[in-house]
mmCIF file of C-alpha atoms and ligand atoms in Angstrom:
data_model
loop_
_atom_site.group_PDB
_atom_site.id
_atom_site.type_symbol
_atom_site.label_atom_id
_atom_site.label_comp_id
_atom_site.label_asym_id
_atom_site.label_seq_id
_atom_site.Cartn_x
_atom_site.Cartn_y
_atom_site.Cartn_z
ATOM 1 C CA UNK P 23 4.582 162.685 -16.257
ATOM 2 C CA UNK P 24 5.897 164.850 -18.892
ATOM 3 C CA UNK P 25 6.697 162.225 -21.296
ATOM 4 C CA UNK P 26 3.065 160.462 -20.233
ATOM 5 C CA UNK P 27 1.651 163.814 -21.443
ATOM 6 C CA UNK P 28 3.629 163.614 -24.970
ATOM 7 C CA UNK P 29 2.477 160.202 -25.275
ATOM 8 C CA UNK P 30 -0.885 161.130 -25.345
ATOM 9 C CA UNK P 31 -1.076 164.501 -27.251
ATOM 10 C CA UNK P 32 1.037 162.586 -30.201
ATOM 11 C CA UNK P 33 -1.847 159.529 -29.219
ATOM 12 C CA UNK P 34 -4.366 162.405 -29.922
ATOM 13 C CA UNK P 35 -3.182 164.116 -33.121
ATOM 14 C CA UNK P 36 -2.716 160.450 -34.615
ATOM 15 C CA UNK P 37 -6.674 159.983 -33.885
ATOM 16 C CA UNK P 38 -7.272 163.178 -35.180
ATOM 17 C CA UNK P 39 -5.572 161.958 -38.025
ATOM 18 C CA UNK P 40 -7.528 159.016 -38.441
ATOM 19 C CA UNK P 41 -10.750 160.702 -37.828
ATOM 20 C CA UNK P 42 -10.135 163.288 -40.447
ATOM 21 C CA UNK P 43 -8.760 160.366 -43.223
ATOM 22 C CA UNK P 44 -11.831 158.267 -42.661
ATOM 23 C CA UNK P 45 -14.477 161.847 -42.998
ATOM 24 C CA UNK P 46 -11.843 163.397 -45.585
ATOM 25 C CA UNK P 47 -12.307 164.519 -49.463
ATOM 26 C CA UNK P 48 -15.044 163.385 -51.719
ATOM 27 C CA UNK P 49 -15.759 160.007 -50.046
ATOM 28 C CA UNK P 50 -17.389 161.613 -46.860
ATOM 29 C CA UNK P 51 -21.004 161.389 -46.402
ATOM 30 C CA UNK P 52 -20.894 158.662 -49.264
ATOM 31 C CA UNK P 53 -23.226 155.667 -47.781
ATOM 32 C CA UNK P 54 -22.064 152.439 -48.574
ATOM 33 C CA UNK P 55 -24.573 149.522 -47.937
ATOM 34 C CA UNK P 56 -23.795 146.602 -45.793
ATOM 35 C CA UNK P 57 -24.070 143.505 -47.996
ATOM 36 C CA UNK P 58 -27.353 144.378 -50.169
ATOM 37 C CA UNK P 59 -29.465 141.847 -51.454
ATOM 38 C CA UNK P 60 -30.761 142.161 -55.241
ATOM 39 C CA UNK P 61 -32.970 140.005 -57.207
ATOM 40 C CA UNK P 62 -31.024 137.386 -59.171
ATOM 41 C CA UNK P 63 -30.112 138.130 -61.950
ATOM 42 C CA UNK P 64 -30.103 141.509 -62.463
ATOM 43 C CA UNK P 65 -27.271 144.287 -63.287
ATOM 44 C CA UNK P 66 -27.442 145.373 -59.203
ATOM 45 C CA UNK P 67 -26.997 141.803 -57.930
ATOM 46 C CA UNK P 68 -23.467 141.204 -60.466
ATOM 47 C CA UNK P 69 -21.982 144.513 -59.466
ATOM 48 C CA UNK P 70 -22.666 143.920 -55.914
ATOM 49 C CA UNK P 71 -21.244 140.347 -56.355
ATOM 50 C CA UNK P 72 -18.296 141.178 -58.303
ATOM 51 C CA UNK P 73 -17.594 143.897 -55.373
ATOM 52 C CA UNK P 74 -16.567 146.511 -57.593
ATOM 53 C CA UNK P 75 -17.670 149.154 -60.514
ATOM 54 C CA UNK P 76 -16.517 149.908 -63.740
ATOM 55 C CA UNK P 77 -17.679 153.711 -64.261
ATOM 56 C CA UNK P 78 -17.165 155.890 -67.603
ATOM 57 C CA UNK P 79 -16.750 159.302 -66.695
ATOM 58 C CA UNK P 80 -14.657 162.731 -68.513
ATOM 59 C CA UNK P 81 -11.468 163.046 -67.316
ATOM 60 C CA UNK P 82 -10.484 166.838 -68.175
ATOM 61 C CA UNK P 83 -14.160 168.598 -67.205
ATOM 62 C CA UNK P 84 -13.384 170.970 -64.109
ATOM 63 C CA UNK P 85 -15.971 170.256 -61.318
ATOM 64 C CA UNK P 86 -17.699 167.223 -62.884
ATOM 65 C CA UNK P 87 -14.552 164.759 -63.639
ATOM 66 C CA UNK P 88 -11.091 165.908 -63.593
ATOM 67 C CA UNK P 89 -8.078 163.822 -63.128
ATOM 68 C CA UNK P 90 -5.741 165.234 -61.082
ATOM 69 C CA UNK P 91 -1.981 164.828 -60.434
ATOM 70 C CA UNK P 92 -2.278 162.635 -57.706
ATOM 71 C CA UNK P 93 -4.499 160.388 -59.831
ATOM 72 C CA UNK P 94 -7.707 160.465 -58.438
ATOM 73 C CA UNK P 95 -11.111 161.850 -59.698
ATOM 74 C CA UNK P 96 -12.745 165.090 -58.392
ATOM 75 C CA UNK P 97 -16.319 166.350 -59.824
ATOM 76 C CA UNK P 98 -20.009 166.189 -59.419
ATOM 77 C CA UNK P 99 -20.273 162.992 -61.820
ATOM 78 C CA UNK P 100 -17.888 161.358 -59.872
ATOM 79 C CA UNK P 101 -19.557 162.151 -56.510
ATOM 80 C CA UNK P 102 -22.753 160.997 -58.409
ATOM 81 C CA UNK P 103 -21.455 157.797 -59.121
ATOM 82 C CA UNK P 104 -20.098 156.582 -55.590
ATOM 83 C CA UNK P 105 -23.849 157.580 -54.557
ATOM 84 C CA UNK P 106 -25.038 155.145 -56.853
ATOM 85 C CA UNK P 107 -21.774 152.416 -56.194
ATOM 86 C CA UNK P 108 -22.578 153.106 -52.431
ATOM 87 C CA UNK P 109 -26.047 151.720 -52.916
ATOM 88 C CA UNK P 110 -24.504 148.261 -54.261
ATOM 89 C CA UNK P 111 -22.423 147.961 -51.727
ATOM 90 C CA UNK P 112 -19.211 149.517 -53.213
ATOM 91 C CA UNK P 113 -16.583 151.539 -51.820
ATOM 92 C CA UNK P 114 -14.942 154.556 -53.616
ATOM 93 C CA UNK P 115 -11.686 152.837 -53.844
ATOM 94 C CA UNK P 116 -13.777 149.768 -55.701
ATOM 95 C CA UNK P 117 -14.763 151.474 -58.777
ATOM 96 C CA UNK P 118 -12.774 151.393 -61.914
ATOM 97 C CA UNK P 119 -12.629 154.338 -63.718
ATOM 98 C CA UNK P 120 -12.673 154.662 -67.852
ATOM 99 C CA UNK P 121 -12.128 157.868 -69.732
ATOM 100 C CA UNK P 122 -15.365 158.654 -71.647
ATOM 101 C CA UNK P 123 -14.732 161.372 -74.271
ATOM 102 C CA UNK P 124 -18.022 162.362 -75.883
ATOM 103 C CA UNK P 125 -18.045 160.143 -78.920
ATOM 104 C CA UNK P 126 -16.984 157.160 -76.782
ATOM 105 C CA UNK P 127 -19.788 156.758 -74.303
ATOM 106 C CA UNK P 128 -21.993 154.835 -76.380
ATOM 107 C CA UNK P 129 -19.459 152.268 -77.742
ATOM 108 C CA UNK P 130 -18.592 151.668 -74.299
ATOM 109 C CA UNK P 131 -21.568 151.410 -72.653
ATOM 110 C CA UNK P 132 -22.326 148.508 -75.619
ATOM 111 C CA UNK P 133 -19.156 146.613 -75.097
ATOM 112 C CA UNK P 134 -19.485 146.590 -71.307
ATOM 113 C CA UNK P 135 -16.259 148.267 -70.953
ATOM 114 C CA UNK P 136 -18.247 149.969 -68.043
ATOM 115 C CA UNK P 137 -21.200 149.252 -66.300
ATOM 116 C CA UNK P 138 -22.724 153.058 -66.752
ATOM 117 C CA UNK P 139 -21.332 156.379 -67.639
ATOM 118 C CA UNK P 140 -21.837 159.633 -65.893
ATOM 119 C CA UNK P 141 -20.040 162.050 -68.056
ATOM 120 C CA UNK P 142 -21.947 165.785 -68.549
ATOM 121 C CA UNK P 143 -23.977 162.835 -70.645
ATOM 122 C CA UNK P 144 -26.962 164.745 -72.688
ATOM 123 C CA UNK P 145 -29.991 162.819 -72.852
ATOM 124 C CA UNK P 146 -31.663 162.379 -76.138
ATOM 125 C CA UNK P 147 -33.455 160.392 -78.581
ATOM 126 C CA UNK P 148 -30.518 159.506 -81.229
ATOM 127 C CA UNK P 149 -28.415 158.165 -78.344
ATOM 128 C CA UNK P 150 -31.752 156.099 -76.882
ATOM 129 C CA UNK P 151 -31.392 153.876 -80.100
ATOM 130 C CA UNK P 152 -28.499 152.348 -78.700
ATOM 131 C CA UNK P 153 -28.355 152.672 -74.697
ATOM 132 C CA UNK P 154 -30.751 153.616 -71.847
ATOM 133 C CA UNK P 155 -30.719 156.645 -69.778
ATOM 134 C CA UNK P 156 -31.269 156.718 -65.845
ATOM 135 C CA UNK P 157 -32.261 160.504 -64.652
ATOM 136 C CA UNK P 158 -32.104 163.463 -65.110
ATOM 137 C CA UNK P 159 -30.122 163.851 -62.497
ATOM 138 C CA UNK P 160 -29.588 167.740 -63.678
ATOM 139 C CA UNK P 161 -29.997 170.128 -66.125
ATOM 140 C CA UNK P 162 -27.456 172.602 -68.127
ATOM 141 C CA UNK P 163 -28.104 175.118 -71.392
ATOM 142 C CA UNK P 164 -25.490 174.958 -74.396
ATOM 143 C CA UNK P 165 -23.653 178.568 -74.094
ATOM 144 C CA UNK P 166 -20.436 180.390 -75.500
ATOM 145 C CA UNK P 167 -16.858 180.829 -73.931
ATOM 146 C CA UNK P 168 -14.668 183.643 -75.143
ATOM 147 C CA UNK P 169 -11.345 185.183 -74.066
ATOM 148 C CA UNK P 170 -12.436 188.161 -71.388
ATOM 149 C CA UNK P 171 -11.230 190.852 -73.850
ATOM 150 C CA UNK P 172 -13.383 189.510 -76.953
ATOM 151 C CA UNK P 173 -15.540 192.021 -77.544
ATOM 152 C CA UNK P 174 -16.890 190.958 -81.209
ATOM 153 C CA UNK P 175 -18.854 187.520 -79.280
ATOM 154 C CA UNK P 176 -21.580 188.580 -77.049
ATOM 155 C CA UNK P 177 -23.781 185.326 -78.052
ATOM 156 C CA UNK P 178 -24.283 182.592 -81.293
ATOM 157 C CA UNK P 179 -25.957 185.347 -83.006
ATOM 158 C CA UNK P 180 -22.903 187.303 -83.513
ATOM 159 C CA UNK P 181 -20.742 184.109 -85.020
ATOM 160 C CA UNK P 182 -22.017 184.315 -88.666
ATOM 161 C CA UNK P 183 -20.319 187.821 -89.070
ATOM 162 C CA UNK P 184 -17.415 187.144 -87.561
ATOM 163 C CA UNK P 185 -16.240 184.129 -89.739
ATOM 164 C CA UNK P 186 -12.406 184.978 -88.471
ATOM 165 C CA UNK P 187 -13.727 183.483 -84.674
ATOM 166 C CA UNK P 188 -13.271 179.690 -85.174
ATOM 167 C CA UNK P 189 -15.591 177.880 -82.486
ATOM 168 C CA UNK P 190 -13.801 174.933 -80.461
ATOM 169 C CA UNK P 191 -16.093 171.675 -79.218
ATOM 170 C CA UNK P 192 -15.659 167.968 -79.399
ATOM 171 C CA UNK P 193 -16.594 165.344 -82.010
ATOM 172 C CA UNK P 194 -19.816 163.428 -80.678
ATOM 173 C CA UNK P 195 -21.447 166.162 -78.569
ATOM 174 C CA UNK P 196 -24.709 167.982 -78.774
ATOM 175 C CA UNK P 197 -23.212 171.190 -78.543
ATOM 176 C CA UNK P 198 -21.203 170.660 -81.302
ATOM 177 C CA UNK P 199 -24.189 169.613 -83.588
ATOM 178 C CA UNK P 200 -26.577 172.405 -82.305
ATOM 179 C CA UNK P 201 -23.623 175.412 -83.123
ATOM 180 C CA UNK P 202 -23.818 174.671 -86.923
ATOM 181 C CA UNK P 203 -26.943 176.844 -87.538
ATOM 182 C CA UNK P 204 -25.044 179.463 -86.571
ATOM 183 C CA UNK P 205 -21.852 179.247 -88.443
ATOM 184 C CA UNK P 206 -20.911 181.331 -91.257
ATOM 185 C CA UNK P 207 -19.851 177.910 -92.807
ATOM 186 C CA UNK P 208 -18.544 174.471 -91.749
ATOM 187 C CA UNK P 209 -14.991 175.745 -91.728
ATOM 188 C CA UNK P 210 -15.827 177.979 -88.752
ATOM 189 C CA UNK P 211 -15.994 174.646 -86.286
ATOM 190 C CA UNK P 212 -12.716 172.852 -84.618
ATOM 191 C CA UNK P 213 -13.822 169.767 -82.876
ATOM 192 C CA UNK P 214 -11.470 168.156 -80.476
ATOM 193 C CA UNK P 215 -11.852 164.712 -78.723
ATOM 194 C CA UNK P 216 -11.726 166.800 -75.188
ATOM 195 C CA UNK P 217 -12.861 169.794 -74.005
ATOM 196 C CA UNK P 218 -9.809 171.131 -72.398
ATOM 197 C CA UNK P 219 -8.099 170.949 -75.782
ATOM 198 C CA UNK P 220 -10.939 173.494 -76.624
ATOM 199 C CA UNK P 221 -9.451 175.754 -73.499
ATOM 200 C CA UNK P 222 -5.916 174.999 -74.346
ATOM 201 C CA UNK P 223 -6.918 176.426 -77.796
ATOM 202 C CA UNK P 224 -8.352 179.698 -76.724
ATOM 203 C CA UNK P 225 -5.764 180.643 -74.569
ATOM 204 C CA UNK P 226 -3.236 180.521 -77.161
ATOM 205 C CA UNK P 227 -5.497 182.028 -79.348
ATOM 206 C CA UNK P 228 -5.652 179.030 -81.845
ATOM 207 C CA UNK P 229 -9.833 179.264 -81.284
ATOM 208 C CA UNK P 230 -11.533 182.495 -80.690
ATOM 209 C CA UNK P 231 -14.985 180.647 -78.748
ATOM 210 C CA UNK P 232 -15.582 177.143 -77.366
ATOM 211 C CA UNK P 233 -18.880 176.257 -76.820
ATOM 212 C CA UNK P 234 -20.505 173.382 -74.170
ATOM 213 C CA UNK P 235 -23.104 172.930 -71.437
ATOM 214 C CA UNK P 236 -22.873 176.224 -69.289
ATOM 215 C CA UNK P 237 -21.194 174.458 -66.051
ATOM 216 C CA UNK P 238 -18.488 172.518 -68.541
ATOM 217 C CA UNK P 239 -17.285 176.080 -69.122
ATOM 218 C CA UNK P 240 -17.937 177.880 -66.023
ATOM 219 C CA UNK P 241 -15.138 174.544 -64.580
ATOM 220 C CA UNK P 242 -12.900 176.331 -67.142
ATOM 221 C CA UNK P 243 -13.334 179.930 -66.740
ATOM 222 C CA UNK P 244 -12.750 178.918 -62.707
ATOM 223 C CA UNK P 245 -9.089 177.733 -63.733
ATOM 224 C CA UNK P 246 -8.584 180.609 -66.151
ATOM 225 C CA UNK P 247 -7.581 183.387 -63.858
ATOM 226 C CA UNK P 248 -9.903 185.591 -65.287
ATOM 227 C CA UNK P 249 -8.930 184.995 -68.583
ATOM 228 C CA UNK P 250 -11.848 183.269 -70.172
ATOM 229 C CA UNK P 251 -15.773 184.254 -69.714
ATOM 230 C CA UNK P 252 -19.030 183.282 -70.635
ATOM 231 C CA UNK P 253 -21.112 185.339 -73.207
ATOM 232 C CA UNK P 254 -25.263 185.144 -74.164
ATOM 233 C CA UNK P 255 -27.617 183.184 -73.012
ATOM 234 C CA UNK P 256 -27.431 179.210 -72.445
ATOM 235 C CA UNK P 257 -29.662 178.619 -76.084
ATOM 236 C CA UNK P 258 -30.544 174.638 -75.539
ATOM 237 C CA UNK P 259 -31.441 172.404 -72.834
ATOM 238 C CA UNK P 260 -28.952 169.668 -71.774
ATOM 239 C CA UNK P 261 -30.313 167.594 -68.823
ATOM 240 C CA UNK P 262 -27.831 165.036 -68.085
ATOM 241 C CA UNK P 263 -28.545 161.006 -67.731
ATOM 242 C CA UNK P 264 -26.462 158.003 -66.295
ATOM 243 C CA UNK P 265 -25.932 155.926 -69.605
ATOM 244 C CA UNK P 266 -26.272 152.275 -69.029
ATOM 245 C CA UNK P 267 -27.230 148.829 -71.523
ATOM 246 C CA UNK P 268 -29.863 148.884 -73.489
ATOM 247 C CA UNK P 269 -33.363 148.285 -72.148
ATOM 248 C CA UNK P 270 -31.499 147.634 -68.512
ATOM 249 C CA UNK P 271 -34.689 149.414 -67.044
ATOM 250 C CA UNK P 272 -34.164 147.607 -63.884
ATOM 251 C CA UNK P 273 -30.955 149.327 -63.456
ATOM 252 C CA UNK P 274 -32.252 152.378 -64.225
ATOM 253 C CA UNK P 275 -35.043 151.952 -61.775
ATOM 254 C CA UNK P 276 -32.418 151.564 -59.118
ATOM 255 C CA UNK P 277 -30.353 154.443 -59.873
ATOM 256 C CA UNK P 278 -33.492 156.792 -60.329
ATOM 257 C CA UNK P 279 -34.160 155.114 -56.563
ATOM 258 C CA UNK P 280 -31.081 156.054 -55.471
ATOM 259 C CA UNK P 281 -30.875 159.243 -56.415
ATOM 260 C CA UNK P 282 -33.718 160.353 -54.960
ATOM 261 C CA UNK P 283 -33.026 158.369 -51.457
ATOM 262 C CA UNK P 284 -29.782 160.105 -51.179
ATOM 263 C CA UNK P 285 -31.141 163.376 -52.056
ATOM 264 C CA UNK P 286 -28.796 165.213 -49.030
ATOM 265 C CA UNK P 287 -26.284 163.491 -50.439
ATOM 266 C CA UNK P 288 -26.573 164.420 -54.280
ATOM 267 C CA UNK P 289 -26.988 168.250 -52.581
ATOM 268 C CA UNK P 290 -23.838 168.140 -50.880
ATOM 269 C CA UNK P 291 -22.023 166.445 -53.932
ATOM 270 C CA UNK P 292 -23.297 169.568 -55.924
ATOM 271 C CA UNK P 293 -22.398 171.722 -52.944
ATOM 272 C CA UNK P 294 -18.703 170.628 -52.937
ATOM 273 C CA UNK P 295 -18.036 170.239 -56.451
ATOM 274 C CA UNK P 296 -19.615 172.422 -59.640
ATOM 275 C CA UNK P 297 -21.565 174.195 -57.506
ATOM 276 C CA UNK P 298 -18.623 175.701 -55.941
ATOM 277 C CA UNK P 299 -17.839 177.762 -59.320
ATOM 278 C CA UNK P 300 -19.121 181.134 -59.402
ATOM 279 C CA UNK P 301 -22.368 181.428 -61.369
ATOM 280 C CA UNK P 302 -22.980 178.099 -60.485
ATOM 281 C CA UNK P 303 -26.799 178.045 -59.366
ATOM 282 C CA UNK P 304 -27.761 175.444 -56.707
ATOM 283 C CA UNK P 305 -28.580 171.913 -58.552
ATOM 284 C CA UNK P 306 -32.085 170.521 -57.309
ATOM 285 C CA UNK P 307 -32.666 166.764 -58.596
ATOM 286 C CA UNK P 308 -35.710 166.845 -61.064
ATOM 287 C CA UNK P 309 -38.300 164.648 -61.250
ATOM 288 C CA UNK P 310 -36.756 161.269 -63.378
ATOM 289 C CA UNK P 311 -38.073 160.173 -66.770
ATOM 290 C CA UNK P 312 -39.860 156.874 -67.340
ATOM 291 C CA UNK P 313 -37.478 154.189 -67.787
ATOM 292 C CA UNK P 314 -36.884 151.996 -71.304
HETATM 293 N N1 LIG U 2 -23.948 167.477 -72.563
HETATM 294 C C1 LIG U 2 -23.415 167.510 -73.867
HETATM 295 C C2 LIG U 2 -23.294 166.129 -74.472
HETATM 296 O O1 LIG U 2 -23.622 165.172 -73.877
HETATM 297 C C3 LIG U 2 -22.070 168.213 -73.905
HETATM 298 C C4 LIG U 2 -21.094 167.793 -72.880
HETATM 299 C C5 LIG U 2 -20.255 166.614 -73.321
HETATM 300 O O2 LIG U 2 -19.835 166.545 -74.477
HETATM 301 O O3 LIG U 2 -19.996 165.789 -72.459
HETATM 302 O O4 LIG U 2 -22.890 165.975 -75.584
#
């Protein structure tokens, strides 16, 4: 009797087990469609076909795509992406991921090295002359990250004075364009390829400021133990697309679609990842742009 009773608590805890593998970590509440159908031809119907993804996203970005140890991907971009893989039919574990540093995305988005990006991915006009943008899918403001006892950076109107505080961002980002009217001259900027070089920087006091979108750097001030904090007001708009081919505006009808479908799901991708960081507000999906 008593072993009949171990038998079935261990039976138990190994269906616990189960249970809590299958609803565990970022893949939970992820829908994944039973064998869509998509009209031949299109993007939807050879991703669904092939049965798997190839997906650009940042690996070093705290709570929108971050690499860790263990070599899987945590952050809202990520969650944003099996939303839109679920909808072909794809499992998690079926997308490929590609590291897209800022100045990559385009080239490959061009090359079909991946199928879209999702990488804290501004859209704008220069970057519409060579690929097409699904979304918004959210919106962030351009701001300033300082050590916690800087005192001479309270915003980008203080950085022409100071010409000693050299300002970290990365080559091929809007940020890193927008700072220069405020620089006391070009030597003032340190572009990296990464934005955690920018935060590797600061703390060893290489850089004085590094400046992103607003939630890039709240990721970072979240892993700093208090070291690092945001000063001024976010100063630009940033709403982030899903980069995919050129005139693809079927695609980009379908992720647009998708999006706003799986609405409780984009809110509880939000929920678990970026919007976990204090100062964080809650993200609601706006309204998407016309497609071309
Ligand atoms: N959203 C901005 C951009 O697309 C900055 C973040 C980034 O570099 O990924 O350039």
């Amino acid at each position: 009797m008593r072993q009949n009773r171990k038998a079935f608590a261990a039976a138990l805890a190994v269906a616990a087990l189960t249970l809590s593998a299958c609803g565990s970590g970022s893949a939970d509440g992820v829908k994944v469609a039973d064998k869509p159908s998509f009209e031949a031809g299109t993007t939807m119907a050879t991703i669904s076909a092939a049965g798997k993804m190839k997906v650009g996203t940042k690996f070093d970005q705290p709570g929108f795509g971050l690499k860790g140890l263990d070599g899987k991907l945590a952050g809202f971009d990520v969650e944003v992406a099996k939303i839109i893989a679920g909808a072909l039919g794809i499992k998690a574990e079926n997308i490929e991921w590609t590291e897209s540093p800022s100045k990559l995305r385009e080239e490959l988005i061009e090359k079909g090295t991946v199928d879209m990006v999702a990488a804290t991915y501004t859209i704008n006009d220069k970057r519409k002359e060579r690929i097409t943008f699904a979304g918004p899918y959210y919106v962030a403001g351009q701001q300033l990250m300082v050590k916690s006892a800087n005192t001479k950076i309270t915003g980008p109107a203080d950085l022409k004075a100071n010409p000693d505080q050299k300002v970290c961002s990365v080559t091929g980002s809007t940020p890193a364009e927008q700072i220069k009217p405020f620089l006391a001259d070009p030597n003032q900027l340190v572009l990296f390829d990464v934005y955690d070089k920018c935060a590797n920087s600061l703390r060893t006091d290489q850089v004085q400021v590094v400046t992103t979108d607003n939630v890039i750097l709240l990721g970072f001030v979240s892993k700093s133990d208090k070291a690092f904090k945001l000063v001024g007001e976010q100063f630009t708009k940033e709403p982030y697309g899903i980069g995919i081919k050129k005139g693809d505006v079927k695609f980009c009808e379908f992720i647009n679609k998708t999006l706003k479908d799986n609405e409780a799901a984009y809110t509880k991708a939000w929920a678990d990842t970026a919007g976990k960081v204090e100062g964080a507000a809650p993200a609601t999906l706006p309204e998407p742009a016309p497609c071309s």
